[in-house]
């Protein structure tokens, strides 16, 4: 007498289960976080204001990294320009350039068009400065385009993780915004990782 073989289902959770759990976690964190009482003492900004300002700075720094990679590898501009524009929109959503966060101290301009122009201008300036200049004249940008894409993916993923961890420390509306931007950053990291292969 033969016994039927057990089905060969993979062990561990399925991708849909993980995605549903992540979405539920974001919703729960956004909805259940109590609004803190205003903890401003002596004119210092509240924890929410500090978190919002940091998120705006982080998004502008990320946009600056995109600008540097585009300047070093102009062939990637078509692929990276929309992701860079998203980083700028995220910074604006967190209040960059609205008085609360100074965009002038950030590595890139808040306007995607002006930043693209400055990126192409710096790339042409570095190319005209030396005929044998490598494409990665920008400091901190990998020489190979695939490595530069992988570095951007790592930066996006690290920032998404940091924002996810910060959800429990901020009030509901800001937590929802952080969760949304963290999810977008994780999607950007996935796209960049796929492009780097």
XYZ file of C-alpha atoms in Angstrom:
197
model
C 0.000 0.000 0.000
C 1.407 3.417 -0.948
C 0.899 6.613 0.962
C 0.442 9.951 -0.800
C 3.451 12.241 -0.695
C 3.072 15.492 1.188
C 2.618 18.565 -0.976
C 5.748 20.554 -1.707
C 4.722 23.926 -0.444
C 7.554 26.260 0.447
C 8.177 26.768 4.127
C 7.798 30.209 5.607
C 5.416 33.025 4.783
C 4.372 33.815 1.246
C 5.116 37.165 -0.353
C 1.463 38.240 -0.242
C 1.354 37.518 3.468
C 4.454 39.608 4.073
C 3.130 42.515 1.998
C -0.230 42.421 3.772
C 1.502 42.345 7.145
C 3.712 45.300 6.188
C 0.712 47.309 4.976
C -1.135 46.488 8.194
C 1.849 47.566 10.261
C 2.044 50.903 8.449
C -1.692 51.491 8.872
C -1.592 50.495 12.530
C 1.393 52.718 13.255
C -0.229 55.643 11.467
C -3.610 55.249 13.142
C -2.753 54.138 16.634
C 0.075 56.481 17.531
C -1.248 58.957 20.079
C -0.785 62.602 19.386
C 1.882 63.835 21.797
C 1.193 66.800 23.942
C 3.183 69.713 22.704
C 6.557 69.091 24.225
C 7.997 72.417 23.261
C 9.891 73.871 26.154
C 11.586 77.208 25.983
C 10.853 77.633 22.263
C 12.547 74.396 21.171
C 10.821 72.483 18.362
C 8.647 69.477 19.166
C 9.722 65.918 18.387
C 7.379 65.924 15.389
C 8.915 69.141 14.053
C 12.413 67.723 14.461
C 11.394 64.476 12.725
C 9.774 66.410 9.868
C 12.859 68.623 9.421
C 15.160 65.609 9.462
C 13.004 63.783 6.909
C 13.096 66.840 4.631
C 16.903 67.073 4.953
C 17.298 63.346 4.311
C 15.148 63.570 1.172
C 17.142 66.539 -0.116
C 20.403 64.713 0.604
C 19.086 61.726 -1.334
C 18.102 64.006 -4.210
C 21.653 65.366 -4.118
C 23.029 61.829 -4.423
C 20.851 61.278 -7.488
C 22.139 64.544 -8.938
C 25.756 63.476 -8.376
C 25.206 60.089 -10.036
C 23.471 61.733 -13.009
C 26.391 64.169 -13.326
C 28.935 61.339 -13.214
C 26.958 58.989 -15.466
C 24.820 61.038 -17.890
C 23.579 57.850 -19.550
C 21.558 57.102 -16.393
C 19.682 60.412 -16.417
C 16.566 59.064 -18.148
C 16.273 56.285 -15.577
C 17.177 58.345 -12.486
C 15.493 61.695 -13.159
C 12.002 60.478 -12.131
C 13.346 58.942 -8.918
C 15.260 62.116 -8.124
C 12.109 64.175 -8.754
C 10.272 61.906 -6.296
C 12.926 62.559 -3.640
C 12.458 66.301 -4.161
C 8.656 65.939 -3.888
C 9.124 63.979 -0.664
C 11.305 66.751 0.733
C 8.639 69.317 -0.137
C 5.963 67.135 1.487
C 8.007 67.222 4.684
C 8.262 71.007 4.445
C 11.577 71.661 2.696
C 11.777 75.245 1.532
C 8.690 76.326 3.515
C 10.548 78.165 6.241
C 10.721 75.188 8.620
C 13.533 73.469 6.758
C 16.213 75.334 4.886
C 16.673 73.885 1.429
C 19.596 76.200 0.744
C 21.850 74.141 3.004
C 21.009 70.969 1.120
C 23.278 69.553 -1.570
C 20.770 70.158 -4.350
C 18.218 72.723 -5.378
C 14.573 72.006 -4.598
C 13.521 72.415 -8.229
C 14.172 69.271 -10.309
C 14.688 71.252 -13.508
C 17.332 73.536 -12.034
C 19.087 70.603 -10.381
C 19.180 68.685 -13.668
C 20.641 71.730 -15.355
C 23.279 72.094 -12.656
C 24.052 68.372 -12.875
C 24.618 68.525 -16.611
C 26.547 71.771 -16.188
C 28.886 70.252 -13.624
C 29.368 67.181 -15.784
C 30.325 69.276 -18.803
C 32.574 71.478 -16.652
C 34.440 68.473 -15.327
C 34.735 66.995 -18.807
C 36.115 70.232 -20.263
C 38.582 70.590 -17.391
C 40.426 67.426 -18.336
C 40.231 65.424 -21.526
C 41.081 62.235 -19.653
C 38.699 62.849 -16.763
C 36.845 59.746 -15.653
C 33.055 59.805 -15.825
C 32.890 59.784 -12.023
C 34.414 63.184 -11.443
C 31.874 63.662 -8.656
C 33.258 62.617 -5.291
C 31.618 59.591 -3.727
C 30.121 58.230 -6.958
C 31.198 54.782 -8.129
C 33.081 54.556 -11.412
C 30.796 51.897 -12.896
C 27.131 52.785 -13.531
C 25.951 49.470 -12.046
C 27.854 50.163 -8.837
C 26.419 53.690 -8.679
C 22.904 52.251 -9.049
C 23.609 49.715 -6.297
C 24.854 52.508 -4.018
C 21.664 54.491 -4.637
C 19.584 51.384 -3.912
C 21.410 50.921 -0.612
C 20.837 54.567 0.307
C 17.115 54.339 -0.528
C 16.704 51.139 1.468
C 18.607 52.454 4.495
C 16.493 55.618 4.527
C 13.274 53.605 4.145
C 14.275 51.439 7.109
C 15.146 54.488 9.200
C 11.793 56.095 8.416
C 9.920 52.895 9.233
C 11.596 52.770 12.643
C 10.716 56.424 13.281
C 6.984 55.775 12.839
C 6.389 55.011 16.517
C 7.865 58.328 17.649
C 5.691 60.719 15.635
C 2.003 61.652 15.607
C -0.524 60.034 13.244
C -0.452 62.297 10.192
C 3.337 62.499 10.097
C 3.542 58.747 10.708
C 1.310 58.127 7.688
C 3.486 60.401 5.563
C 6.671 58.694 6.773
C 5.135 55.262 6.055
C 4.128 56.300 2.558
C 7.544 57.769 1.754
C 9.298 54.738 3.278
C 7.230 52.452 1.041
C 8.143 54.570 -1.987
C 11.821 54.408 -0.998
C 11.655 50.623 -0.735
C 10.101 50.496 -4.208
C 12.855 52.773 -5.544
C 15.474 50.486 -3.982
C 13.879 47.490 -5.699
C 13.888 49.245 -9.091
C 17.493 50.385 -8.679
C 18.632 46.917 -7.590
C 16.927 45.377 -10.611
C 18.533 47.971 -12.919
C 21.975 47.304 -11.410
C 21.876 43.606 -12.397
